[in-house]
Coordinates of C-alpha atoms and ligand atoms in Angstrom, one line a residue:
M484 CA 8.9 -6.7 32.9
A485 CA 7.7 -6.8 29.3
K486 CA 10.3 -5.9 26.7
K487 CA 9.6 -2.9 24.5
L488 CA 9.4 -2.8 20.8
F489 CA 9.4 0.2 18.4
I490 CA 8.6 -0.3 14.7
K491 CA 9.2 2.3 12.0
T492 CA 7.5 1.7 8.6
H493 CA 8.6 3.0 5.2
G494 CA 6.7 2.5 2.0
C495 CA 3.5 0.9 0.9
Q496 CA 0.3 -0.3 2.6
M497 CA 1.7 -3.9 2.4
N498 CA 4.5 -2.8 4.7
E499 CA 2.1 -1.2 7.1
Y500 CA 0.1 -4.4 7.2
D501 CA 3.3 -6.5 7.8
S502 CA 4.5 -4.1 10.6
A503 CA 1.2 -4.6 12.4
K504 CA 1.7 -8.4 12.1
M505 CA 5.2 -8.1 13.5
F506 CA 3.8 -6.5 16.6
D507 CA 1.0 -9.1 17.0
L508 CA 3.6 -11.9 16.7
L509 CA 6.2 -10.4 19.1
E510 CA 3.5 -9.5 21.6
E511 CA 2.0 -13.0 21.6
K512 CA 5.2 -15.1 21.4
E513 CA 7.7 -12.9 23.3
D514 CA 5.5 -10.7 25.5
F515 CA 6.7 -7.5 23.9
E516 CA 4.8 -4.3 24.3
M517 CA 4.9 -1.1 22.2
A518 CA 7.5 1.4 23.3
K519 CA 6.5 5.1 23.4
T520 CA 9.9 6.3 22.2
E521 CA 12.8 4.8 20.4
E522 CA 15.0 5.5 23.4
E523 CA 13.1 3.1 25.7
A524 CA 13.0 0.2 23.2
D525 CA 14.7 -3.1 23.6
L526 CA 14.1 -3.9 19.9
L527 CA 14.0 -1.4 17.1
I528 CA 12.6 -2.7 13.8
L529 CA 12.8 -0.8 10.5
N530 CA 10.4 -2.1 7.8
T531 CA 12.0 -0.8 4.6
C532 CA 11.1 0.2 1.1
S533 CA 13.3 0.0 -2.0
I534 CA 10.8 1.0 -4.8
R535 CA 12.9 4.1 -5.5
E536 CA 16.5 5.1 -4.8
K537 CA 15.5 7.8 -2.3
A538 CA 13.5 5.4 -0.3
Q539 CA 16.5 3.1 0.0
E540 CA 18.8 5.9 1.1
R541 CA 16.5 6.6 4.0
V542 CA 17.4 3.2 5.5
F543 CA 21.0 4.0 6.2
H544 CA 20.2 7.4 7.6
Q545 CA 17.8 5.8 10.0
I546 CA 20.2 3.2 11.1
G547 CA 22.8 6.0 11.7
R548 CA 20.3 7.7 14.1
W549 CA 19.5 4.4 15.9
R550 CA 23.2 3.6 16.3
K551 CA 23.6 6.6 18.6
I552 CA 20.8 5.2 20.8
K553 CA 22.6 1.8 20.8
D554 CA 25.9 3.4 21.8
K555 CA 24.1 4.4 25.1
N556 CA 22.2 1.1 25.4
P557 CA 24.3 -1.8 24.2
N558 CA 21.5 -4.4 24.9
L559 CA 19.3 -2.8 22.3
K560 CA 18.8 -4.9 19.2
I561 CA 18.2 -3.4 15.7
A562 CA 16.3 -5.5 13.1
I563 CA 15.9 -4.5 9.4
G564 CA 13.0 -6.0 7.4
G565 CA 11.1 -5.3 4.2
C566 CA 12.3 -4.8 0.6
V567 CA 15.7 -3.3 1.2
A568 CA 16.5 -6.1 3.6
S569 CA 15.4 -8.6 1.0
Q570 CA 17.5 -7.0 -1.7
E571 CA 20.7 -6.4 0.3
G572 CA 20.7 -9.2 2.9
E573 CA 24.0 -9.5 4.7
K574 CA 25.4 -6.4 3.0
I575 CA 23.3 -4.3 5.3
I576 CA 25.3 -5.6 8.3
K577 CA 28.6 -5.1 6.5
R578 CA 27.7 -1.5 5.8
A579 CA 26.0 -0.9 9.2
P580 CA 27.4 -3.2 11.9
A581 CA 25.0 -1.8 14.5
V582 CA 22.3 -4.0 12.8
D583 CA 21.7 -7.4 14.6
I584 CA 18.9 -9.0 12.5
V585 CA 18.0 -8.9 8.8
F586 CA 14.7 -10.5 7.6
G587 CA 12.6 -10.3 4.5
P588 CA 8.9 -9.7 3.8
Q589 CA 8.2 -13.5 3.7
T590 CA 10.2 -14.3 6.8
L591 CA 8.8 -11.9 9.3
H592 CA 7.1 -14.8 11.2
K593 CA 10.6 -15.9 12.1
L594 CA 11.3 -12.7 14.1
P595 CA 10.8 -14.2 17.6
E596 CA 13.2 -17.0 16.6
L597 CA 15.8 -14.7 15.1
Y598 CA 15.6 -12.4 18.1
N599 CA 16.1 -15.2 20.6
E600 CA 19.0 -16.6 18.6
K601 CA 20.7 -13.3 18.6
E602 CA 20.1 -12.8 22.4
N603 CA 21.4 -16.3 23.2
T604 CA 24.4 -16.6 20.9
N605 CA 25.2 -12.9 20.0
I606 CA 25.6 -14.1 16.4
N607 CA 23.9 -11.8 13.8
Q608 CA 20.9 -13.3 12.1
V609 CA 20.0 -13.0 8.4
D610 CA 17.0 -14.8 6.8
I611 CA 15.6 -13.4 3.6
S612 CA 14.3 -16.6 2.1
F613 CA 10.9 -17.0 0.4
P614 CA 9.1 -19.9 2.2
K615 CA 5.8 -19.9 0.3
L616 CA 3.1 -18.3 2.5
E617 CA 4.5 -20.0 5.6
K618 CA 4.2 -16.7 7.4
F619 CA 0.4 -16.7 7.5
S620 CA 0.3 -20.0 9.4
H621 CA 2.4 -18.4 12.2
I622 CA 0.8 -15.1 12.5
P623 CA -1.9 -14.7 15.1
I624 CA -5.3 -13.7 13.6
R625 CA -7.0 -11.1 15.7
G626 CA -9.1 -7.9 15.4
T627 CA -7.7 -4.6 16.6
G628 CA -10.9 -2.6 16.5
E629 CA -9.8 -0.1 13.9
P630 CA -12.7 1.1 11.7
S631 CA -10.7 0.4 8.5
A632 CA -8.2 -2.4 8.1
F633 CA -5.9 -3.9 5.5
V634 CA -5.9 -7.7 4.8
S635 CA -3.2 -9.2 2.6
I636 CA -4.7 -11.6 0.1
I637 CA -1.8 -12.2 -2.3
E638 CA 1.9 -11.8 -1.8
G639 CA 4.6 -11.0 -4.3
C640 CA 4.3 -10.2 -8.1
N641 CA 5.2 -12.1 -11.3
K642 CA 4.7 -9.2 -13.7
Y643 CA 8.3 -8.0 -14.0
C644 CA 7.4 -4.5 -15.2
S645 CA 10.8 -3.4 -16.5
F646 CA 11.2 -0.6 -14.0
C647 CA 10.1 -2.4 -10.8
V648 CA 12.1 -4.1 -8.1
V649 CA 9.1 -5.8 -6.3
P650 CA 9.2 -9.2 -8.0
K651 CA 12.8 -9.5 -6.8
T652 CA 12.2 -8.3 -3.2
R653 CA 8.8 -9.8 -2.5
G654 CA 9.1 -13.0 -4.6
H655 CA 6.5 -14.6 -6.8
E656 CA 2.7 -14.4 -6.5
V657 CA 1.2 -16.7 -3.9
S658 CA -2.4 -16.4 -2.9
R659 CA -3.8 -17.2 0.6
T660 CA -6.8 -19.5 0.7
I661 CA -10.2 -17.7 0.9
E662 CA -11.1 -19.5 4.1
D663 CA -7.9 -18.1 5.8
I664 CA -8.7 -14.6 4.5
L665 CA -12.4 -14.7 5.6
N666 CA -11.3 -15.9 9.1
E667 CA -9.1 -12.8 9.4
I668 CA -11.9 -10.5 8.1
S669 CA -14.4 -12.1 10.5
A670 CA -12.1 -11.5 13.5
L671 CA -11.7 -7.9 12.4
A672 CA -15.5 -7.4 11.9
D673 CA -16.1 -8.9 15.4
K674 CA -13.9 -6.2 17.0
G675 CA -15.6 -3.3 15.1
T676 CA -13.9 -3.0 11.7
R677 CA -16.3 -1.8 9.1
E678 CA -14.1 -1.3 6.0
I679 CA -11.7 -3.9 4.5
N680 CA -9.0 -3.1 2.0
L681 CA -7.9 -6.3 0.3
L682 CA -4.2 -5.9 -0.3
G683 CA -1.6 -7.2 -2.8
Q684 CA 0.8 -5.9 -5.5
N685 CA -1.6 -7.4 -8.1
V686 CA -4.9 -8.3 -6.4
N687 CA -6.8 -9.1 -9.5
N688 CA -4.5 -12.1 -10.2
F689 CA -5.6 -13.5 -6.9
K690 CA -6.1 -17.3 -7.3
G691 CA -6.7 -18.4 -3.7
T692 CA -8.7 -21.6 -3.2
Y693 CA -12.2 -21.8 -1.9
K694 CA -13.4 -25.3 -0.6
G695 CA -10.3 -26.7 -2.3
E696 CA -10.9 -25.2 -5.8
K697 CA -9.1 -22.3 -7.4
S698 CA -11.2 -19.1 -7.0
S699 CA -11.0 -15.4 -7.8
L700 CA -11.0 -11.9 -6.4
A701 CA -14.6 -11.5 -7.6
K702 CA -15.7 -14.5 -5.5
L703 CA -13.6 -13.2 -2.5
I704 CA -15.3 -9.8 -2.7
E705 CA -18.8 -11.4 -2.7
L706 CA -18.0 -13.6 0.3
T707 CA -16.5 -10.7 2.2
A708 CA -19.6 -8.6 1.6
K709 CA -21.6 -11.4 3.4
I710 CA -19.7 -11.0 6.6
E711 CA -21.8 -9.2 9.1
N712 CA -20.8 -5.6 9.8
I713 CA -18.6 -5.3 6.8
E714 CA -20.0 -2.2 5.1
R715 CA -17.2 -1.2 2.7
I716 CA -14.8 -3.1 0.6
R717 CA -11.8 -1.8 -1.3
Y718 CA -8.9 -3.5 -3.0
T719 CA -5.5 -2.3 -4.0
T720 CA -3.5 -2.5 -6.3
S721 CA -5.1 -3.9 -9.4
H722 CA -3.3 -4.3 -12.7
P723 CA -5.2 -3.1 -15.8
H724 CA -4.0 -6.2 -17.8
E725 CA -5.8 -8.6 -15.5
F726 CA -9.0 -6.8 -14.7
K727 CA -11.3 -9.6 -15.8
D728 CA -15.0 -9.4 -16.6
D729 CA -16.2 -11.2 -13.5
L730 CA -14.6 -8.4 -11.5
V731 CA -16.4 -5.7 -13.5
E732 CA -19.6 -7.6 -13.0
V733 CA -19.2 -7.7 -9.2
Y734 CA -19.7 -4.0 -9.2
D735 CA -23.3 -4.7 -10.2
R736 CA -24.0 -7.1 -7.4
V737 CA -22.0 -5.9 -4.4
P738 CA -23.0 -2.5 -3.2
E739 CA -20.4 -2.7 -0.4
L740 CA -17.7 -2.5 -3.1
V741 CA -16.8 1.2 -3.2
S742 CA -17.1 3.3 -6.4
H743 CA -13.5 4.1 -6.5
V744 CA -10.6 2.1 -8.0
H745 CA -6.8 2.6 -8.0
L746 CA -5.8 1.4 -11.5
P747 CA -2.2 2.5 -12.2
V748 CA -1.7 3.4 -15.8
Q749 CA 2.0 4.6 -15.4
S750 CA 2.1 6.3 -18.9
G751 CA -0.1 7.4 -21.7
S752 CA 2.3 6.5 -24.5
D753 CA 2.0 3.1 -26.1
R754 CA 5.7 3.1 -26.9
V755 CA 6.6 3.6 -23.3
L756 CA 4.0 1.2 -22.0
K757 CA 5.6 -1.5 -24.2
L758 CA 9.1 -0.7 -22.9
M759 CA 7.6 -0.8 -19.4
R760 CA 6.2 -4.3 -20.1
R761 CA 2.8 -3.3 -18.9
R762 CA 0.9 -5.6 -21.3
Y763 CA -1.8 -3.1 -22.3
N764 CA -2.0 0.0 -24.5
V765 CA -3.8 3.3 -24.1
E766 CA -6.8 2.0 -26.1
K767 CA -7.2 -1.1 -23.9
Y768 CA -6.9 0.9 -20.8
L769 CA -9.6 3.4 -21.9
H770 CA -11.8 0.6 -22.9
L771 CA -11.6 -1.0 -19.5
I772 CA -12.5 2.4 -17.9
E773 CA -15.6 2.6 -20.0
K774 CA -16.5 -1.0 -19.2
I775 CA -16.3 -0.4 -15.5
K776 CA -18.3 2.9 -15.9
S777 CA -21.0 1.1 -17.8
V778 CA -21.7 -0.9 -14.6
R779 CA -21.0 2.0 -12.1
P780 CA -21.4 5.3 -13.8
D781 CA -20.3 7.2 -10.7
M782 CA -16.9 5.4 -10.5
S783 CA -13.8 7.5 -9.8
F784 CA -10.3 6.4 -10.8
S785 CA -6.9 7.1 -9.4
S786 CA -3.5 6.1 -10.8
D787 CA 0.2 5.9 -10.4
F788 CA 2.4 7.7 -13.0
I789 CA 6.1 7.4 -13.8
V790 CA 7.6 10.5 -15.4
G791 CA 10.9 10.4 -17.3
F792 CA 11.1 6.7 -18.1
P793 CA 14.4 6.1 -20.0
G794 CA 14.1 7.9 -23.3
E795 CA 10.7 9.4 -22.7
T796 CA 10.1 12.0 -25.5
I797 CA 8.0 15.1 -25.2
E798 CA 5.4 13.3 -27.4
D799 CA 5.3 10.4 -24.9
F800 CA 4.9 12.8 -22.1
E801 CA 2.1 14.6 -23.9
G802 CA 0.4 11.2 -24.3
T803 CA 0.4 10.9 -20.5
M804 CA -1.1 14.4 -20.1
N805 CA -3.8 13.4 -22.7
I806 CA -4.8 10.3 -20.8
I807 CA -5.0 12.3 -17.5
N808 CA -7.3 14.8 -19.3
E809 CA -9.4 12.1 -20.8
V810 CA -9.9 9.9 -17.7
K811 CA -9.8 12.9 -15.3
F812 CA -8.1 10.9 -12.6
D813 CA -8.8 11.7 -8.9
E814 CA -6.1 11.8 -6.2
S815 CA -3.1 10.0 -7.8
F816 CA 0.6 9.3 -7.1
S817 CA 3.4 10.3 -9.5
F818 CA 7.1 9.8 -9.4
I819 CA 10.3 10.5 -11.4
Y820 CA 11.6 7.2 -12.8
S821 CA 14.3 5.8 -10.5
P822 CA 16.7 3.1 -11.9
R823 CA 16.6 0.0 -9.7
P824 CA 19.2 -2.7 -9.4
N825 CA 18.6 -5.9 -11.5
T826 CA 15.7 -4.4 -13.5
T827 CA 15.8 -4.3 -17.3
A828 CA 14.9 -0.6 -17.6
S829 CA 18.0 0.3 -15.6
D830 CA 20.1 -0.7 -18.7
M831 CA 18.0 1.3 -21.2
P832 CA 19.5 4.4 -22.8
D833 CA 18.3 7.6 -21.3
D834 CA 19.0 11.0 -22.9
V835 CA 16.5 13.1 -20.9
S836 CA 18.0 15.3 -18.2
Q837 CA 17.0 15.2 -14.6
Q838 CA 16.0 18.9 -14.9
E839 CA 13.7 18.1 -17.8
K840 CA 12.1 15.2 -15.8
K841 CA 11.5 17.5 -12.8
E842 CA 9.8 20.0 -15.0
R843 CA 7.5 17.3 -16.6
L844 CA 6.7 16.0 -13.1
N845 CA 5.7 19.5 -12.0
I846 CA 3.4 20.0 -15.0
L847 CA 1.8 16.6 -14.4
Q848 CA 1.4 17.1 -10.7
N849 CA -0.2 20.5 -11.1
R850 CA -2.7 19.1 -13.5
L851 CA -3.5 16.1 -11.2
N852 CA -3.9 18.5 -8.2
Q853 CA -6.2 20.7 -10.2
L854 CA -8.4 17.7 -11.2
S855 CA -8.4 16.4 -7.6
F856 CA -9.3 19.8 -6.2
G857 CA -12.1 20.0 -8.8
Y858 CA -13.6 16.8 -7.5
S859 CA -13.3 18.1 -3.9
R860 CA -15.1 21.4 -4.8
K861 CA -17.9 19.5 -6.6
K862 CA -18.6 17.7 -3.3
V863 CA -19.3 21.1 -1.5
G864 CA -23.1 21.2 -0.9
T865 CA -23.6 17.5 -1.2
V866 CA -24.2 14.9 1.6
Q867 CA -21.5 12.2 1.7
N868 CA -21.8 8.8 3.4
C869 CA -18.6 8.5 5.4
L870 CA -16.9 6.1 7.8
V871 CA -15.6 7.8 10.9
N872 CA -12.0 6.7 11.5
G873 CA -11.0 8.6 14.7
Q874 CA -10.1 12.0 16.1
S875 CA -8.4 14.6 14.0
K876 CA -4.7 14.7 14.8
R877 CA -4.6 18.4 15.0
D878 CA -7.8 19.2 16.8
P879 CA -9.4 16.7 19.3
G880 CA -12.7 18.6 19.0
Q881 CA -12.9 17.3 15.4
L882 CA -13.5 13.8 14.2
Q883 CA -12.1 12.5 10.9
A884 CA -14.0 10.4 8.4
R885 CA -13.5 9.2 4.9
T886 CA -15.8 9.4 1.9
I887 CA -16.2 6.5 -0.6
C888 CA -13.4 7.9 -2.8
N889 CA -11.2 8.0 0.3
R890 CA -11.1 11.7 0.9
I891 CA -10.6 12.9 4.5
V892 CA -13.5 14.9 5.9
N893 CA -13.1 16.7 9.2
F894 CA -16.2 17.7 11.2
S895 CA -16.8 19.1 14.7
S896 CA -17.8 16.6 17.3
N897 CA -16.8 15.3 20.7
D898 CA -18.9 12.1 20.4
I899 CA -16.1 9.5 20.3
D900 CA -18.8 6.8 20.0
L901 CA -19.2 7.8 16.4
V902 CA -15.8 6.3 15.6
G903 CA -16.4 3.1 13.5
Q904 CA -19.8 4.2 12.4
M905 CA -21.1 5.1 8.9
I906 CA -22.7 8.5 9.0
N907 CA -23.9 11.2 6.6
I908 CA -21.9 14.5 6.4
Q909 CA -23.0 17.7 4.7
I910 CA -19.8 19.0 3.0
N911 CA -19.3 22.7 3.5
E912 CA -15.8 23.4 2.3
A913 CA -13.0 22.0 0.1
L914 CA -9.4 22.5 1.2
P915 CA -6.4 21.2 -0.8
N916 CA -5.9 18.1 1.4
C917 CA -9.3 17.5 3.0
L918 CA -13.0 18.4 3.2
R919 CA -14.9 20.0 6.0
G920 CA -18.5 19.4 6.9
N921 CA -21.3 19.0 9.4
L922 CA -22.8 15.9 10.8
Q923 CA -26.3 15.3 9.4
N924 CA -29.0 13.9 11.6
Ligands
SAH841 N1 1.7 -3.4 -8.1 C1 1.5 -2.0 -8.4 C2 2.6 -1.1 -8.2 C3 3.5 -1.3 -7.0 S1 4.8 -0.1 -6.9 C4 1.0 -1.9 -9.9 O1 0.8 -2.9 -10.6 O2 0.9 -0.8 -10.4 C5 3.9 1.4 -6.7 C6 4.2 2.4 -7.7 O3 5.6 2.8 -7.6 C7 4.1 1.9 -9.2 O4 2.8 1.9 -9.6 C8 5.0 2.9 -9.9 O5 4.2 4.0 -10.4 C9 6.0 3.3 -8.9 N2 7.3 2.8 -9.2 C10 7.7 1.5 -9.2 N3 9.0 1.3 -9.6 C11 9.5 2.6 -9.8 C12 10.7 3.1 -10.2 N4 11.7 2.3 -10.5 N5 10.8 4.5 -10.4 C13 9.8 5.3 -10.1 N6 8.6 4.9 -9.7 C14 8.4 3.5 -9.6
F3S842 FE1 5.9 -3.8 -9.8 FE2 4.6 -4.2 -12.1 FE3 4.4 -5.9 -10.1 S1 4.8 -2.2 -11.0 S2 4.6 -4.7 -8.3 S3 6.2 -5.5 -11.3 S4 2.7 -5.2 -11.5

């Protein structure tokens, strides 16, 4: 009988991508199938996130819950992967002895080996090394048929923003080859995928080779657009410092590249941006936005914001509110600064109270929500070209699609054959988290 696997994923899209690869690998090499519940699993995997302290705490709470299942089923194995695993290594097993296996984002391809070793020897397994891109030569490439899919193009990050733990947990930047990426995209397109989201912490520093020569994200986008059935291309996340002219120009040539970009600014204060080591200032950021808009006037921008960076003054915070009002960002993410181990910002003096930071976050999020709802309301009465992703979770009589700027649109239909198709939807209503509309013939 096939063994059963349950994977829980915390954190970013990169983790979601990695979790899907873990399943592909264990299914192919060890004949695992997906468990419906945690209780029926033989192997529980937690793919963790350590970007903020709260995310990290969730890991030990989850292990605590899984330990109770293991008490009833001693053959159950628990594996911890992702960024907390990479950061803490063996310490995870010391603190939580129910854990059998610890592996990092770059060693997930070793899971079958680590699992078998634990089964055969009963010795706990820890491998959080960084073997450069080895994982991609071990992971099966196959399409799953989902209308929209992630494809990892560059792993790790070299930027060392002063607040960020990623360069430590995911290692240095390494790009896959373009041929390898295009193989994966073609396999996805053959099975019905229509939208590709090229993934990396810093995609515009992609330097993968093409026919043996160093290439670029712009080239990769052009080649992706040539693959039959690929109708939409996104990428995330791009760093404002490395947004080169060839990438701006691609917007002119490749209609499949959507008119929406996630371009995290983090702060609107030059003083804070410098302390963050972001390598751009407000003027440069705004100039880049103008440059992109000159090629695609209908472009929309979303961002990440950190509120309450150590020593952030009220003037710094006002700078952030100003840039929000100037760019008029669409759906964005915002967080209170969270000190992370072994990052330079964690040693910076900070005289701003947590209460003050919460108030600033509140002001900022209210403004972002207002802007984003404004964009939604402007779509009422228009016709939007959307990719149908599946049935609505709440109501099976409704299908769910996404607009170019990635907004969810629900519309009434029982025609499941529409899933995976690009269709036109007349937008009738804007709700805080989605739009509603009717299928246009
Ligand atoms: N590579 C991306 C960011 C990856 S982390 C980039 O270049 O922007 C995702 C987001 O988490 C960041 O953009 C930042 O806004 C937030 N973040 C990272 N470290 C954080 C910390 N220590 N405290 C609060 N937010 C943080
Ligand atoms: Fe983190 Fe900055 Fe890299 S936010 S992921 S160190 S670009």
